[in-house]
Short mmCIF file of C-alpha atoms and ligand atoms in Angstrom, two decimals:
data_model
loop_
_atom_site.label_atom_id
_atom_site.label_comp_id
_atom_site.label_asym_id
_atom_site.label_seq_id
_atom_site.Cartn_x
_atom_site.Cartn_y
_atom_site.Cartn_z
CA MET A 1 0.01 0.08 0.04
CA LYS A 2 1.23 3.53 -1.02
CA ILE A 3 1.15 6.27 1.93
CA GLN A 4 1.52 9.72 1.44
CA ILE A 5 2.43 11.58 4.76
CA ALA A 6 1.78 15.32 4.97
CA ASP A 7 2.27 16.04 8.79
CA PRO A 8 5.11 17.41 10.42
CA PHE A 9 5.17 15.03 13.47
CA ALA A 10 4.38 11.80 11.12
CA ALA A 11 7.44 13.02 9.22
CA GLU A 12 10.00 12.64 12.04
CA PRO A 13 12.30 9.99 11.67
CA ALA A 14 11.48 8.36 14.71
CA PHE A 15 8.00 7.80 13.72
CA LEU A 16 9.10 6.93 10.09
CA ALA A 17 11.44 4.35 11.69
CA GLU A 18 8.64 2.97 13.95
CA LEU A 19 6.49 2.48 10.97
CA ALA A 20 9.35 0.64 8.97
CA GLY A 21 9.69 -1.64 11.73
CA GLN A 22 5.92 -2.42 11.97
CA ALA A 23 5.20 -2.59 8.52
CA PRO A 24 8.60 -3.00 6.56
CA ASP A 25 6.43 -3.24 3.20
CA LEU A 26 4.76 0.13 3.24
CA ASP A 27 5.71 2.58 0.29
CA ILE A 28 5.87 5.86 1.83
CA ALA A 29 6.46 9.36 0.47
CA VAL A 30 6.90 12.17 3.12
CA TRP A 31 5.92 15.58 1.64
CA PRO A 32 7.51 18.25 1.29
CA GLY A 33 10.24 16.26 0.00
CA ALA A 34 8.26 13.73 -1.86
CA VAL A 35 4.74 13.57 -3.62
CA ASP A 36 3.27 10.36 -4.87
CA GLY A 37 0.50 10.87 -7.32
CA ASP A 38 -0.69 7.37 -6.93
CA ALA A 39 -0.98 7.25 -3.28
CA ASP A 40 -3.66 5.00 -1.67
CA VAL A 41 -3.93 6.81 1.91
CA LEU A 42 -3.04 10.06 3.08
CA LEU A 43 -2.01 10.90 6.56
CA ALA A 44 -2.35 14.14 7.81
CA TRP A 45 -3.89 16.12 11.05
CA GLU A 46 -4.54 18.90 8.39
CA ILE A 47 -3.82 19.23 4.59
CA PRO A 48 -1.16 21.71 4.52
CA ALA A 49 -2.32 24.99 2.62
CA ASP A 50 0.27 24.60 -0.24
CA PHE A 51 -0.21 20.72 -0.71
CA PRO A 52 -0.66 19.55 -4.45
CA PRO A 53 -3.80 18.41 -5.82
CA LEU A 54 -4.55 15.15 -3.89
CA PRO A 55 -4.05 11.61 -5.95
CA PRO A 56 -7.00 11.11 -8.26
CA ASP A 57 -7.36 7.23 -6.88
CA LEU A 58 -6.74 8.08 -3.01
CA ARG A 59 -8.80 5.67 -1.04
CA ALA A 60 -8.74 7.19 2.44
CA VAL A 61 -7.56 10.08 4.58
CA VAL A 62 -6.18 9.18 8.00
CA SER A 63 -5.91 11.91 10.58
CA PHE A 64 -2.53 11.86 12.72
CA GLY A 65 -4.42 12.39 15.67
CA ALA A 66 -8.08 11.84 17.56
CA GLY A 67 -9.94 14.50 15.75
CA THR A 68 -10.97 14.55 11.92
CA ASP A 69 -12.49 18.16 12.25
CA ARG A 70 -9.86 19.64 10.08
CA LEU A 71 -10.21 17.13 7.50
CA GLU A 72 -13.95 16.97 7.41
CA ARG A 73 -14.10 20.70 6.52
CA ASP A 74 -11.25 20.60 3.83
CA PRO A 75 -13.02 21.13 0.44
CA ARG A 76 -9.89 19.45 -1.26
CA ILE A 77 -11.11 15.94 0.14
CA PRO A 78 -13.51 14.72 -2.59
CA ALA A 79 -17.12 13.61 -0.96
CA GLY A 80 -17.30 10.15 -0.05
CA THR A 81 -13.57 9.68 0.77
CA PRO A 82 -13.44 8.10 4.15
CA ILE A 83 -11.58 9.88 7.01
CA PHE A 84 -10.42 7.68 9.59
CA ARG A 85 -8.70 8.94 12.85
CA LEU A 86 -6.20 7.05 15.32
CA GLU A 87 -6.77 5.52 18.55
CA ASP A 88 -3.64 5.94 20.49
CA GLY A 89 -3.88 4.51 23.94
CA GLU A 90 -0.91 6.19 25.17
CA GLN A 91 -2.09 9.45 24.01
CA ALA A 92 -5.18 9.02 26.03
CA GLU A 93 -2.92 8.19 29.01
CA ARG A 94 -1.21 11.40 28.80
CA MET A 95 -4.21 13.48 28.18
CA ALA A 96 -5.40 12.06 31.68
CA ASP A 97 -1.86 12.97 33.01
CA TYR A 98 -2.83 16.33 31.99
CA VAL A 99 -6.80 16.59 33.34
CA LEU A 100 -5.31 15.11 36.53
CA ALA A 101 -2.64 17.89 36.93
CA ALA A 102 -5.49 20.35 36.69
CA ALA A 103 -7.71 18.35 38.97
CA TRP A 104 -5.39 18.28 41.68
CA SER A 105 -3.89 21.99 41.13
CA GLN A 106 -7.56 23.16 41.39
CA LEU A 107 -8.22 21.08 44.61
CA VAL A 108 -5.25 22.27 46.46
CA GLY A 109 -5.98 25.92 45.43
CA LEU A 110 -2.32 26.04 43.72
CA PRO A 111 -3.48 28.90 40.94
CA GLN A 112 -4.81 31.10 43.86
CA ALA A 113 -1.36 30.31 45.64
CA ALA A 114 0.61 31.42 42.40
CA ARG A 115 -1.65 34.66 41.74
CA ASN A 116 -0.78 35.60 45.83
CA GLU A 117 2.90 34.79 45.32
CA ASP A 118 3.05 37.08 42.43
CA ARG A 119 1.45 39.91 44.65
CA ARG A 120 4.06 38.87 47.36
CA HIS A 121 0.96 38.52 49.41
CA TRP A 122 0.69 35.84 51.94
CA SER A 123 -2.82 34.53 52.44
CA LEU A 124 -4.03 31.71 55.05
CA SER A 125 -7.19 30.37 53.42
CA THR A 126 -9.56 29.51 56.26
CA ASP A 127 -12.02 27.29 53.95
CA GLN A 128 -11.91 23.91 54.73
CA ARG A 129 -10.06 21.93 51.61
CA LEU A 130 -12.42 19.32 49.91
CA SER A 131 -11.41 15.66 49.75
CA PRO A 132 -11.31 14.18 46.35
CA ASP A 133 -14.57 12.32 46.74
CA GLN A 134 -16.11 15.92 47.49
CA PHE A 135 -14.70 17.30 44.38
CA VAL A 136 -16.86 16.84 41.32
CA VAL A 137 -15.28 16.38 37.95
CA THR A 138 -17.40 16.72 35.07
CA LEU A 139 -16.49 15.41 31.73
CA LEU A 140 -18.02 16.66 28.47
CA GLY A 141 -17.17 13.65 26.07
CA ALA A 142 -16.91 10.16 27.20
CA GLY A 143 -15.56 8.39 23.93
CA PHE A 144 -12.04 6.55 23.46
CA ILE A 145 -9.90 9.81 25.14
CA GLY A 146 -12.85 10.47 27.53
CA THR A 147 -13.34 7.18 28.96
CA CYS A 148 -9.42 6.86 29.80
CA VAL A 149 -9.60 10.25 31.42
CA ALA A 150 -12.59 9.47 33.43
CA ARG A 151 -11.23 5.98 34.78
CA ARG A 152 -8.05 7.70 35.77
CA LEU A 153 -9.89 10.29 37.56
CA ALA A 154 -12.42 7.74 39.27
CA ASP A 155 -9.32 5.76 40.16
CA ALA A 156 -7.84 9.00 41.92
CA GLY A 157 -10.75 9.05 43.98
CA PHE A 158 -12.64 11.87 42.27
CA ALA A 159 -16.27 12.29 42.06
CA VAL A 160 -16.83 12.03 38.32
CA ARG A 161 -19.53 12.66 36.07
CA CYS A 162 -19.46 12.22 32.40
CA TRP A 163 -21.91 13.72 29.31
CA SER A 164 -22.29 12.06 26.03
CA ARG A 165 -24.80 11.50 23.26
CA ASN A 166 -25.56 7.82 24.66
CA ALA A 167 -25.48 6.45 28.25
CA LYS A 168 -22.08 5.07 29.45
CA GLN A 169 -21.20 2.44 31.87
CA ILE A 170 -17.79 3.27 33.24
CA GLU A 171 -17.15 1.97 36.68
CA GLY A 172 -17.18 4.78 39.36
CA VAL A 173 -18.54 7.43 37.05
CA GLU A 174 -22.10 9.20 36.75
CA SER A 175 -23.56 9.20 33.24
CA HIS A 176 -25.47 11.67 31.89
CA HIS A 177 -26.55 11.86 28.06
CA GLY A 178 -28.32 13.82 25.54
CA PRO A 179 -28.78 17.41 25.25
CA GLY A 180 -31.37 17.80 28.00
CA ALA A 181 -28.98 16.60 30.53
CA ILE A 182 -25.91 18.80 30.10
CA GLU A 183 -26.85 21.14 32.66
CA ALA A 184 -27.46 18.37 35.45
CA ALA A 185 -24.09 17.11 34.53
CA VAL A 186 -22.25 20.30 34.97
CA ALA A 187 -24.25 21.71 37.89
CA GLY A 188 -22.25 22.40 40.97
CA ALA A 189 -19.25 20.80 39.52
CA HIS A 190 -15.64 21.94 40.58
CA LEU A 191 -14.09 21.32 37.47
CA LEU A 192 -15.33 20.79 34.02
CA VAL A 193 -13.37 19.40 31.35
CA ASN A 194 -14.28 19.36 27.62
CA ILE A 195 -12.96 16.52 25.22
CA LEU A 196 -15.49 16.44 23.07
CA PRO A 197 -14.88 16.38 19.10
CA LEU A 198 -15.78 19.41 17.25
CA ASN A 199 -19.09 19.38 15.46
CA GLU A 200 -22.15 21.58 14.59
CA ASP A 201 -23.60 20.37 18.14
CA THR A 202 -20.60 21.12 20.16
CA ARG A 203 -19.12 24.23 18.94
CA GLY A 204 -19.08 27.06 21.61
CA ILE A 205 -20.83 24.60 24.10
CA LEU A 206 -18.57 26.04 26.65
CA SER A 207 -20.68 29.13 26.91
CA ALA A 208 -21.42 31.64 29.54
CA ALA A 209 -24.52 30.13 30.58
CA LEU A 210 -23.05 26.41 30.77
CA LEU A 211 -20.13 27.90 32.98
CA ARG A 212 -22.61 29.61 35.19
CA GLY A 213 -23.59 26.18 36.46
CA LEU A 214 -20.74 25.41 37.84
CA HIS A 215 -19.65 25.47 41.52
CA PRO A 216 -18.40 29.18 41.93
CA GLY A 217 -14.77 29.48 41.33
CA ALA A 218 -14.29 26.30 39.36
CA GLY A 219 -11.75 25.11 37.07
CA LEU A 220 -12.08 24.67 33.36
CA VAL A 221 -10.02 22.65 31.04
CA ASN A 222 -10.53 22.47 27.35
CA ILE A 223 -8.40 19.78 25.33
CA GLY A 224 -11.05 19.48 22.77
CA ARG A 225 -10.97 22.06 20.51
CA GLY A 226 -10.49 26.02 20.46
CA GLU A 227 -13.92 26.22 18.71
CA HIS A 228 -15.61 24.69 21.71
CA LEU A 229 -14.88 27.84 23.83
CA ASP A 230 -17.03 30.99 23.88
CA GLU A 231 -13.99 33.00 24.59
CA GLN A 232 -15.99 36.14 25.54
CA GLY A 233 -18.22 33.87 27.75
CA LEU A 234 -15.09 32.83 29.62
CA GLN A 235 -13.98 36.36 29.74
CA GLY A 236 -17.49 37.11 31.64
CA ALA A 237 -17.35 34.11 33.61
CA LEU A 238 -13.53 34.96 35.11
CA ILE A 239 -14.88 38.39 35.90
CA GLU A 240 -18.18 37.26 37.48
CA GLY A 241 -16.20 34.50 39.62
CA ALA A 242 -17.84 31.64 38.12
CA VAL A 243 -14.83 30.28 36.79
CA GLY A 244 -11.59 30.59 39.05
CA HIS A 245 -8.69 29.39 36.69
CA ALA A 246 -8.89 27.74 33.24
CA TRP A 247 -6.15 25.46 31.69
CA LEU A 248 -6.87 25.86 27.99
CA ASP A 249 -4.86 23.54 25.51
CA ALA A 250 -6.31 24.34 21.92
CA PHE A 251 -7.32 27.19 20.15
CA PRO A 252 -9.19 28.33 17.17
CA ILE A 253 -5.78 29.77 15.53
CA GLU A 254 -2.73 28.13 16.68
CA PRO A 255 -0.08 29.43 17.64
CA LEU A 256 -2.57 31.52 19.80
CA PRO A 257 -1.40 35.13 18.17
CA ALA A 258 1.00 37.08 20.41
CA ASP A 259 -1.71 39.87 21.29
CA HIS A 260 -4.44 37.61 22.16
CA TRP A 261 -5.92 38.66 25.50
CA MET A 262 -5.48 35.28 27.00
CA TRP A 263 -1.98 35.28 26.96
CA GLY A 264 -0.55 36.43 30.63
CA HIS A 265 -3.94 36.35 32.10
CA ASP A 266 -3.56 35.23 35.64
CA ARG A 267 -6.47 33.04 35.66
CA ILE A 268 -5.65 31.14 32.41
CA SER A 269 -2.96 28.62 31.95
CA VAL A 270 -2.12 28.70 28.09
CA THR A 271 -0.60 25.47 27.02
CA PRO A 272 0.42 25.01 23.39
CA HIS A 273 -1.55 21.96 22.40
CA ILE A 274 0.59 19.67 24.58
CA SER A 275 -2.09 17.64 26.57
CA GLY A 276 -1.77 14.89 24.21
CA PRO A 277 1.24 14.22 22.30
CA PRO A 278 0.83 10.91 19.85
CA SER A 279 3.17 8.21 21.19
CA LEU A 280 5.24 6.61 18.37
CA LYS A 281 4.31 3.14 18.87
CA GLY A 282 0.48 3.85 19.82
CA ALA A 283 0.13 5.79 16.60
CA ALA A 284 1.79 3.50 14.22
CA ALA A 285 -0.04 0.51 15.65
CA SER A 286 -3.18 2.32 15.20
CA LEU A 287 -2.50 3.25 11.84
CA MET A 288 -1.34 -0.16 10.73
CA LYS A 289 -5.14 -1.35 12.25
CA VAL A 290 -6.79 1.41 9.86
CA LEU A 291 -4.77 -0.03 6.73
CA GLN A 292 -5.59 -3.31 7.57
CA ARG A 293 -9.47 -2.48 7.47
CA ILE A 294 -9.04 -0.55 4.03
CA ALA A 295 -6.83 -3.15 2.48
N1 NAP B 1 -5.53 18.77 22.65
C1 NAP B 1 -5.19 17.60 22.32
O1 NAP B 1 -3.90 17.51 22.22
C2 NAP B 1 -6.07 16.49 21.69
C3 NAP B 1 -5.54 15.49 21.51
C4 NAP B 1 -6.34 14.34 20.86
C5 NAP B 1 -7.51 14.52 20.89
N2 NAP B 1 -8.22 15.83 20.87
C6 NAP B 1 -9.74 15.94 20.74
O2 NAP B 1 -10.22 15.41 21.48
C7 NAP B 1 -11.66 15.04 20.86
C8 NAP B 1 -12.33 13.49 21.50
O3 NAP B 1 -11.37 12.40 21.21
P1 NAP B 1 -11.70 11.07 21.39
O4 NAP B 1 -10.94 9.91 20.73
O5 NAP B 1 -12.47 10.84 22.67
O6 NAP B 1 -13.23 11.05 20.41
P2 NAP B 1 -14.46 10.01 20.24
O7 NAP B 1 -14.06 8.52 20.58
O8 NAP B 1 -15.24 10.24 19.10
O9 NAP B 1 -15.44 10.29 21.68
C9 NAP B 1 -16.46 11.51 21.33
C10 NAP B 1 -17.49 11.70 22.60
O10 NAP B 1 -17.79 12.82 22.38
C11 NAP B 1 -19.35 12.51 22.69
N3 NAP B 1 -20.02 13.50 21.56
C12 NAP B 1 -19.82 13.72 20.28
N4 NAP B 1 -20.81 14.50 19.90
C13 NAP B 1 -21.73 15.01 20.92
C14 NAP B 1 -22.92 15.59 20.90
N5 NAP B 1 -23.26 16.49 20.00
N6 NAP B 1 -23.37 15.66 22.15
C15 NAP B 1 -22.77 14.89 23.28
N7 NAP B 1 -21.93 14.02 23.26
C16 NAP B 1 -21.24 14.21 22.27
C17 NAP B 1 -19.52 11.02 21.90
O11 NAP B 1 -20.68 10.59 22.45
P3 NAP B 1 -21.34 8.99 22.23
O12 NAP B 1 -19.92 8.19 22.76
O13 NAP B 1 -22.39 8.73 23.05
O14 NAP B 1 -21.28 8.93 20.74
C18 NAP B 1 -18.16 10.38 22.75
O15 NAP B 1 -18.30 10.15 23.96
C19 NAP B 1 -11.00 14.99 19.47
O16 NAP B 1 -11.95 14.88 18.31
C20 NAP B 1 -9.94 15.94 19.35
O17 NAP B 1 -10.63 16.89 18.72
C21 NAP B 1 -7.51 16.81 21.21
#
């Protein structure tokens, strides 16, 4: 099978070596150096703007990641061409690490302590700290990655709720499903984590109204897509105190423009799409499974 790679991470020598180890017979062209006009499969997280016209007999496009939204809205992919995604278990675990870091940080009060430190202000809180089982974490999305994150949070002792299209059975996790159930899933939560895919129903779902339903001063983690977040809604929620701190890892425009108001905001941690780095082994193994399906 002939594969065209058009992704900077997939083009890394270490990934190519992993791929060659798992599938020595693959015929691989790596853009920008090489273009295969007969390629069967294109591997890319998004197709670069200056990529040449797609091969006429392309059989499938595979996202070098979990999301396919940037490919789905690309008019250069002919209608009917199947688009697949990778399911990389190690990546899901790394994303759970990110969420756990935010959950413990919010529970312990580290963001507030860091803000006080910036002002050289010594403030002893007299509030009782919650135990993990009193600290409610709501996950929007309970698919391949969300389920892994939910399990890790539940194993760590947090009170976990998830919200998805269909009901889920995940041990130790309270499942809510359907459009009418999102408010109940979010109500009073101490941390809201978004790990939804971007689609027409989920765009802007992190709205001011939704954030107001959280426990006052709650944390927000967005590891889905930047377009899930209503940025003005977040700005208002931070001013009102509905949200105390936000960890944001995905943005509509990446890199986040240098003059964006979020940079340097003392209640926002901007991270450059680092929550879920793909693993060489996991990504290559998942790609192999996709190739077997379409062989
Ligand atoms: N920041 C990063 O580094 C990074 C890395 C990897 C992935 N991501 C993002 O994470 C997203 C999720 O990945 P995944 O592998 O977990 O995806 P997935 O397996 O497709 O799961 C998606 C989940 O979202 C739910 N969902 C989708 N549309 C919904 C709607 N309209 N209402 C309610 N629930 C809805 C699904 O519900 P059902 O199960 O009931 O259908 C499912 O639980 C990706 O699409 C990508 O955008 C980000």
